[in-house]
Short mmCIF file of C-alpha atoms and ligand atoms in Angstrom, two decimals:
data_model
loop_
_atom_site.label_atom_id
_atom_site.label_comp_id
_atom_site.label_asym_id
_atom_site.label_seq_id
_atom_site.Cartn_x
_atom_site.Cartn_y
_atom_site.Cartn_z
CA MET A 5 -24.94 0.31 -1.61
CA ASN A 6 -22.74 1.29 1.89
CA PHE A 7 -19.12 0.98 2.11
CA PRO A 8 -18.67 -1.94 4.62
CA LYS A 9 -21.35 -4.16 2.78
CA PHE A 10 -19.50 -3.19 -0.77
CA LEU A 11 -16.19 -4.79 0.52
CA ILE A 12 -18.11 -7.78 2.29
CA ASP A 13 -20.14 -8.47 -1.07
CA TYR A 14 -17.24 -8.06 -3.52
CA ASN A 15 -14.63 -9.58 -1.86
CA LEU A 16 -17.32 -13.10 -1.49
CA HIS A 17 -17.92 -12.58 -4.99
CA ILE A 18 -14.30 -12.16 -6.55
CA ASN A 19 -13.28 -15.16 -4.51
CA LEU A 20 -16.12 -17.16 -5.83
CA GLU A 21 -15.35 -16.27 -9.31
CA LEU A 22 -11.66 -17.02 -8.74
CA GLU A 23 -12.09 -20.43 -7.68
CA LYS A 24 -14.66 -21.16 -10.72
CA LEU A 25 -11.96 -20.52 -13.07
CA MET A 26 -9.27 -22.09 -11.01
CA GLU A 27 -11.84 -24.89 -11.27
CA THR A 28 -12.19 -25.04 -15.07
CA LEU A 29 -8.16 -25.27 -15.46
CA PRO A 30 -7.01 -28.73 -16.58
CA TYR A 31 -4.33 -30.56 -15.06
CA GLN A 32 -5.76 -29.79 -11.43
CA HIS A 33 -3.30 -32.44 -9.45
CA THR A 34 -0.11 -31.49 -10.94
CA PRO A 35 1.88 -29.52 -8.06
CA LEU A 36 1.96 -26.40 -10.91
CA VAL A 37 -2.06 -25.89 -10.63
CA LYS A 38 -1.95 -26.92 -6.84
CA ALA A 39 0.42 -23.77 -6.30
CA MET A 40 -1.26 -21.65 -8.11
CA LYS A 41 -4.69 -22.17 -6.36
CA TYR A 42 -2.81 -22.30 -3.00
CA SER A 43 -2.00 -18.43 -3.63
CA LEU A 44 -4.76 -17.00 -5.66
CA LEU A 45 -7.15 -18.68 -3.30
CA SER A 46 -5.80 -17.66 0.15
CA GLY A 47 -7.30 -14.37 0.80
CA GLY A 48 -5.80 -10.94 0.38
CA LYS A 49 -7.79 -8.11 0.42
CA ARG A 50 -8.53 -8.08 -3.26
CA LEU A 51 -8.12 -4.49 -3.22
CA ARG A 52 -7.33 -3.99 -7.23
CA PRO A 53 -10.50 -6.06 -8.22
CA PHE A 54 -12.32 -3.45 -5.54
CA LEU A 55 -11.13 -0.51 -8.11
CA VAL A 56 -12.42 -2.27 -11.32
CA TYR A 57 -15.58 -2.67 -9.47
CA ALA A 58 -16.03 0.03 -8.05
CA VAL A 59 -14.82 2.30 -11.54
CA GLY A 60 -17.17 0.22 -13.50
CA LYS A 61 -20.19 0.21 -11.48
CA MET A 62 -19.41 3.92 -11.20
CA ILE A 63 -19.55 4.35 -14.94
CA ASP A 64 -22.43 1.63 -15.29
CA SER A 65 -20.71 -1.08 -16.55
CA ASN A 66 -22.32 -4.57 -16.99
CA ASN A 67 -21.10 -6.03 -13.47
CA PHE A 68 -20.65 -9.71 -15.64
CA SER A 69 -17.84 -7.85 -17.67
CA LEU A 70 -16.35 -6.63 -14.70
CA ASP A 71 -15.64 -10.00 -13.35
CA VAL A 72 -12.80 -10.80 -15.92
CA PRO A 73 -10.57 -7.92 -15.04
CA ALA A 74 -10.79 -8.07 -11.71
CA MET A 75 -9.98 -11.86 -11.93
CA ALA A 76 -7.26 -10.90 -14.61
CA ILE A 77 -5.67 -7.68 -12.00
CA GLU A 78 -5.90 -10.43 -9.16
CA CYS A 79 -3.99 -13.29 -10.60
CA ILE A 80 -1.13 -10.65 -12.07
CA HIS A 81 -0.97 -9.40 -8.53
CA THR A 82 -0.67 -12.93 -6.92
CA TYR A 83 2.09 -13.79 -9.59
CA SER A 84 3.81 -10.22 -8.32
CA LEU A 85 3.50 -11.54 -4.75
CA ILE A 86 4.98 -15.03 -5.35
CA HIS A 87 7.65 -13.87 -6.85
CA ASP A 88 8.41 -10.94 -4.70
CA ASP A 89 8.20 -13.45 -1.44
CA LEU A 90 11.08 -15.62 -3.30
CA PRO A 91 14.55 -16.30 -1.22
CA PHE A 92 16.45 -14.38 -4.23
CA MET A 93 13.89 -11.37 -3.83
CA ASP A 94 12.12 -10.28 -0.62
CA LYS A 95 12.71 -13.38 1.24
CA ASN A 96 9.15 -13.85 2.64
CA LEU A 97 8.38 -17.01 4.69
CA LEU A 98 4.69 -15.81 5.06
CA ARG A 99 1.78 -14.53 2.91
CA ARG A 100 -1.90 -14.06 3.85
CA GLY A 101 -1.34 -16.07 6.75
CA LYS A 102 0.19 -18.97 5.30
CA PRO A 103 3.65 -20.04 3.77
CA SER A 104 4.67 -18.61 0.96
CA CYS A 105 4.16 -20.15 -2.23
CA HIS A 106 7.81 -21.29 -2.65
CA VAL A 107 7.94 -22.55 1.34
CA LYS A 108 5.02 -24.70 0.87
CA PHE A 109 5.95 -26.01 -3.04
CA GLY A 110 9.77 -25.13 -3.72
CA ALA A 111 11.42 -21.99 -5.66
CA ASP A 112 11.04 -23.84 -8.84
CA ILE A 113 7.39 -24.63 -8.75
CA ALA A 114 6.54 -21.09 -7.19
CA ILE A 115 8.57 -19.34 -9.90
CA LEU A 116 6.28 -21.63 -12.74
CA ALA A 117 2.90 -20.74 -10.63
CA GLY A 118 3.83 -16.93 -11.04
CA ASN A 119 4.32 -17.12 -14.86
CA ALA A 120 1.59 -19.00 -15.32
CA LEU A 121 -0.86 -16.92 -13.35
CA GLN A 122 0.34 -14.01 -15.31
CA SER A 123 -0.54 -15.52 -19.04
CA LEU A 124 -3.67 -16.93 -17.64
CA ALA A 125 -4.54 -13.11 -16.56
CA PHE A 126 -4.01 -12.14 -20.39
CA SER A 127 -5.74 -15.68 -21.81
CA ILE A 128 -8.84 -14.77 -19.62
CA ILE A 129 -8.82 -11.41 -21.12
CA THR A 130 -8.98 -12.81 -24.85
CA GLU A 131 -11.56 -15.35 -24.10
CA LYS A 132 -14.20 -14.78 -21.14
CA LEU A 133 -17.41 -12.98 -22.02
CA MET A 134 -17.63 -9.72 -21.86
CA PRO A 135 -21.10 -8.50 -22.79
CA GLU A 136 -20.98 -4.79 -24.28
CA VAL A 137 -16.91 -4.42 -23.96
CA LYS A 138 -15.47 -3.95 -27.52
CA ILE A 139 -13.01 -5.69 -29.01
CA GLU A 140 -10.70 -2.76 -29.09
CA ASN A 141 -11.55 -2.13 -25.31
CA ARG A 142 -10.16 -5.77 -24.95
CA LEU A 143 -7.04 -5.13 -26.71
CA ALA A 144 -6.87 -1.97 -24.98
CA MET A 145 -6.94 -3.97 -21.59
CA ILE A 146 -3.82 -6.25 -22.87
CA GLN A 147 -2.07 -3.24 -23.59
CA GLU A 148 -2.94 -1.58 -20.55
CA LEU A 149 -1.86 -4.54 -18.34
CA SER A 150 1.28 -5.80 -20.37
CA LEU A 151 2.86 -2.10 -20.09
CA SER A 152 1.83 -1.70 -16.32
CA ILE A 153 3.42 -5.05 -15.69
CA GLY A 154 6.84 -4.98 -17.35
CA LEU A 155 9.54 -2.60 -18.22
CA PHE A 156 7.45 0.27 -17.85
CA GLY A 157 6.17 -0.74 -14.55
CA MET A 158 6.01 -3.19 -12.13
CA CYS A 159 9.26 -5.46 -13.26
CA MET A 160 11.07 -1.92 -13.61
CA GLY A 161 9.92 -0.90 -10.30
CA GLN A 162 10.97 -4.21 -8.51
CA SER A 163 14.80 -3.36 -10.30
CA PHE A 164 14.72 0.03 -9.25
CA ASP A 165 14.22 -1.27 -5.89
CA ILE A 166 17.28 -3.95 -5.86
CA VAL A 167 19.45 -1.54 -7.35
CA ASN A 168 18.76 1.22 -4.74
CA ILE A 169 19.50 -1.04 -1.58
CA ASN A 170 22.12 0.08 0.70
CA LYS A 171 21.90 3.50 -1.16
CA ALA A 172 21.34 6.61 -0.16
CA ILE A 173 17.92 8.44 -1.96
CA THR A 174 15.98 11.25 -2.35
CA ILE A 175 11.87 10.73 -1.84
CA LYS A 176 11.82 11.97 -5.19
CA THR A 177 13.55 8.94 -6.32
CA LEU A 178 11.68 6.42 -3.92
CA GLU A 179 8.59 8.04 -4.66
CA ASN A 180 9.50 7.05 -8.92
CA ILE A 181 10.30 3.51 -7.63
CA TYR A 182 6.65 2.93 -5.75
CA GLN A 183 4.98 4.74 -8.53
CA TYR A 184 6.53 2.17 -11.05
CA LYS A 185 6.58 -0.79 -8.46
CA THR A 186 2.73 -0.87 -7.10
CA GLY A 187 1.53 2.35 -8.60
CA SER A 188 1.08 1.04 -11.73
CA LEU A 189 -0.67 -1.86 -11.31
CA LEU A 190 -3.23 -0.25 -8.86
CA ARG A 191 -3.73 2.12 -11.78
CA SER A 192 -4.19 -0.43 -14.25
CA ALA A 193 -6.60 -2.06 -12.01
CA VAL A 194 -8.50 1.38 -12.38
CA ARG A 195 -8.10 1.95 -16.06
CA LEU A 196 -9.11 -1.59 -16.60
CA GLY A 197 -12.60 -0.75 -14.83
CA ARG A 198 -12.78 2.09 -17.19
CA LEU A 199 -12.69 -0.10 -20.38
CA THR A 200 -15.25 -2.60 -19.45
CA SER A 201 -17.82 0.95 -20.33
CA ALA A 202 -19.81 0.47 -23.51
CA LYS A 203 -19.70 4.53 -23.88
CA ASN A 204 -17.02 6.66 -24.85
CA ILE A 205 -15.15 8.33 -21.62
CA ASN A 206 -14.03 11.49 -22.81
CA ASN A 207 -10.31 12.21 -21.84
CA ASP A 208 -11.36 14.26 -18.73
CA ILE A 209 -12.83 11.39 -17.25
CA SER A 210 -9.91 9.39 -17.85
CA THR A 211 -7.19 11.95 -16.56
CA ALA A 212 -9.25 12.46 -13.52
CA LEU A 213 -9.43 9.01 -12.97
CA ASP A 214 -5.44 8.79 -13.66
CA ASN A 215 -4.88 10.96 -10.88
CA TYR A 216 -6.76 9.32 -8.47
CA ALA A 217 -5.28 5.99 -9.38
CA ASN A 218 -1.37 7.98 -8.92
CA ALA A 219 -2.44 9.44 -5.27
CA ILE A 220 -4.08 6.21 -4.07
CA GLY A 221 -1.32 4.55 -5.07
CA LEU A 222 1.57 6.08 -3.63
CA ALA A 223 -0.60 6.40 -0.33
CA PHE A 224 -1.24 2.88 -0.79
CA GLN A 225 2.77 1.82 -0.74
CA ILE A 226 3.21 4.81 1.84
CA GLN A 227 0.77 3.09 4.39
CA ASP A 228 2.27 -0.44 3.64
CA ASP A 229 5.71 1.08 4.81
CA ILE A 230 4.04 2.18 7.76
CA LEU A 231 2.58 -1.47 8.18
CA ASP A 232 5.60 -2.96 7.82
CA ILE A 233 6.89 -0.91 11.13
CA LEU A 234 3.68 -0.69 12.92
CA GLY A 235 1.53 -3.65 11.71
CA ASP A 236 0.44 -6.93 13.55
CA THR A 237 1.74 -9.58 11.94
CA LYS A 238 -1.39 -11.84 12.91
CA LYS A 239 -3.66 -8.98 11.35
CA MET A 240 -1.51 -8.88 7.96
CA GLY A 241 -0.17 -12.22 7.54
CA LYS A 242 3.20 -11.31 6.35
CA ILE A 243 5.76 -10.48 8.66
CA GLN A 244 6.80 -6.95 9.68
CA GLY A 245 10.38 -5.63 9.69
CA ILE A 246 11.30 -6.80 6.24
CA ASP A 247 12.33 -3.64 4.42
CA LYS A 248 14.62 -2.82 7.20
CA LYS A 249 15.97 -6.19 7.43
CA LEU A 250 16.87 -5.62 3.43
CA ASN A 251 17.95 -2.56 4.21
CA LYS A 252 15.60 -1.22 2.09
CA LYS A 253 14.68 2.75 2.05
CA THR A 254 11.43 3.43 2.78
CA TYR A 255 8.81 6.78 3.38
CA PRO A 256 9.15 6.63 7.19
CA SER A 257 12.94 5.59 7.23
CA LEU A 258 13.39 8.98 5.25
CA ILE A 259 10.91 11.32 6.77
CA GLY A 260 9.59 9.80 10.08
CA ILE A 261 6.69 8.09 10.71
CA ASP A 262 4.55 10.96 11.52
CA ASN A 263 5.18 13.00 8.47
CA ALA A 264 4.90 9.53 6.22
CA ARG A 265 1.09 9.68 7.53
CA GLN A 266 0.59 13.24 7.30
CA LYS A 267 2.02 12.17 3.26
CA THR A 268 -0.78 9.65 3.40
CA ILE A 269 -3.60 12.16 4.62
CA ASP A 270 -2.09 14.86 1.71
CA LEU A 271 -2.49 12.37 -0.89
CA TYR A 272 -5.99 11.18 0.20
CA GLN A 273 -6.98 14.78 -0.20
CA GLU A 274 -5.36 14.95 -3.55
CA ALA A 275 -7.41 11.65 -4.85
CA ILE A 276 -10.61 13.45 -3.39
CA LYS A 277 -9.83 16.11 -5.19
CA ALA A 278 -9.14 14.43 -8.42
CA LEU A 279 -12.67 12.96 -7.97
CA TYR A 280 -14.42 16.71 -8.50
CA ILE A 281 -14.34 16.34 -12.12
CA LEU A 282 -16.06 12.99 -11.99
CA LYS A 283 -18.71 14.15 -9.38
CA GLU A 284 -19.41 17.45 -11.75
CA ALA A 285 -19.82 15.09 -14.59
CA SER A 286 -22.58 13.44 -12.22
CA PHE A 287 -20.97 10.53 -11.73
CA ASP A 288 -21.50 8.84 -7.94
CA THR A 289 -17.95 8.66 -6.80
CA LYS A 290 -18.83 7.45 -3.20
CA LEU A 291 -17.51 4.01 -3.53
CA LEU A 292 -13.98 5.74 -4.88
CA GLN A 293 -14.00 8.02 -1.95
CA ASN A 294 -14.44 5.55 0.52
CA LEU A 295 -11.85 3.16 -1.03
CA ALA A 296 -9.21 6.01 -0.50
CA LYS A 297 -9.83 6.61 2.77
CA TYR A 298 -9.76 2.73 3.43
CA ILE A 299 -6.43 2.30 2.14
CA ILE A 300 -4.81 5.06 4.18
CA ARG A 301 -6.57 3.55 7.10
CA ARG A 302 -6.06 -0.03 6.23
CA GLU A 303 -4.75 -2.56 9.25
CA LYS A 304 -3.75 -5.37 6.89
C1 LIG B 412 10.05 -11.26 -12.53
C2 LIG B 412 11.06 -12.72 -11.06
C3 LIG B 412 10.19 -11.55 -11.18
C4 LIG B 412 9.83 -10.80 -10.52
C5 LIG B 412 9.08 -9.75 -9.97
C6 LIG B 412 6.82 -7.69 -9.48
C7 LIG B 412 7.40 -8.26 -8.63
C8 LIG B 412 8.71 -9.47 -8.67
C9 LIG B 412 7.39 -7.41 -7.80
C10 LIG B 412 6.52 -6.65 -7.77
C11 LIG B 412 6.55 -5.27 -6.59
C12 LIG B 412 5.44 -5.98 -5.30
C13 LIG B 412 4.95 -7.13 -4.92
C14 LIG B 412 5.17 -4.86 -4.72
C15 LIG B 412 5.08 -4.73 -3.42
C16 LIG B 412 3.37 -3.96 -3.38
C17 LIG B 412 2.61 -4.82 -2.28
C18 LIG B 412 2.49 -3.69 -1.06
C19 LIG B 412 2.16 -5.80 -2.03
C20 LIG B 412 0.91 -6.18 -0.98
O1 LIG B 412 -0.47 -6.05 -1.66
P1 LIG B 412 -1.77 -6.09 -0.98
O2 LIG B 412 -1.43 -5.58 0.46
O3 LIG B 412 -1.83 -7.61 -0.68
O4 LIG B 412 -2.82 -5.42 -1.51
P2 LIG B 412 -2.89 -8.45 -0.34
O5 LIG B 412 -2.32 -10.01 0.29
O6 LIG B 412 -3.67 -8.08 0.50
O7 LIG B 412 -3.83 -9.04 -1.63
#
């Protein structure tokens, strides 16, 4: 499958699956469910689901089974965006081209919508049909996600980010913040895709996939920093300059925009190198290669 077609087809597919999922929820007319649907179904690149599908297709998983972790990871991601936008966090008024969840529904409902999306992610992994996925793999998915979004991942990253506002930090500290805040969820997408496999994936392959994920995770966040300076609000659907306004250190603010760009290229090459082991084991890595390129070239 060619890459542009993959992006279009799987974007349509995941959006449809998420819509169907939201329609199954009770209490449709409450502000809580309306806020959950408003944020989850308001577009977004769906990069994390793409990673689940790309890994799953590469290892020959059942397409039907991939929908569940793909939806779960997008629910978690949307929760993190809702909370990240709140007045006590990054204070974003615009998200995915629309007023942020708290602007539309109020901070109280927005907090609850984020919480409910997070728990929905876990409940669907326990109950939705995933042909050929072993029970122990469902459990491993839950363990992976719960570790990557809490104290050992995203929330810790966000807190590192907050405590370092207004401080002089090194590149190493910044990379650490990014690996926690953004990288851990992207790595989870890759790991969840792998866990849908009915086969045993050996440790070398798992490690190679983790190396790929770590490289694209960091590249993704650096590109986000670059777009926060050079991006177009209309294209991105969010307001630029937030990092500077909050006095957050970013890759371009520490080493300059050209060096930051070069770093994304180095990380892209690192990601491609990590895929060699998979190629040698006869996996078709084209989708993952193209996703890595997409991450560093994206304009939104
Ligand atoms: C628990 C109160 C509380 C808050 C937690 C977890 C959290 C707040 C924030 C997570 C950190 C975060 C949102 C990092 C930013 C990562 C990032 C660059 C997000 C944008 O992702 P895209 O570009 O967005 O994939 P789309 O809209 O395309 O899905």
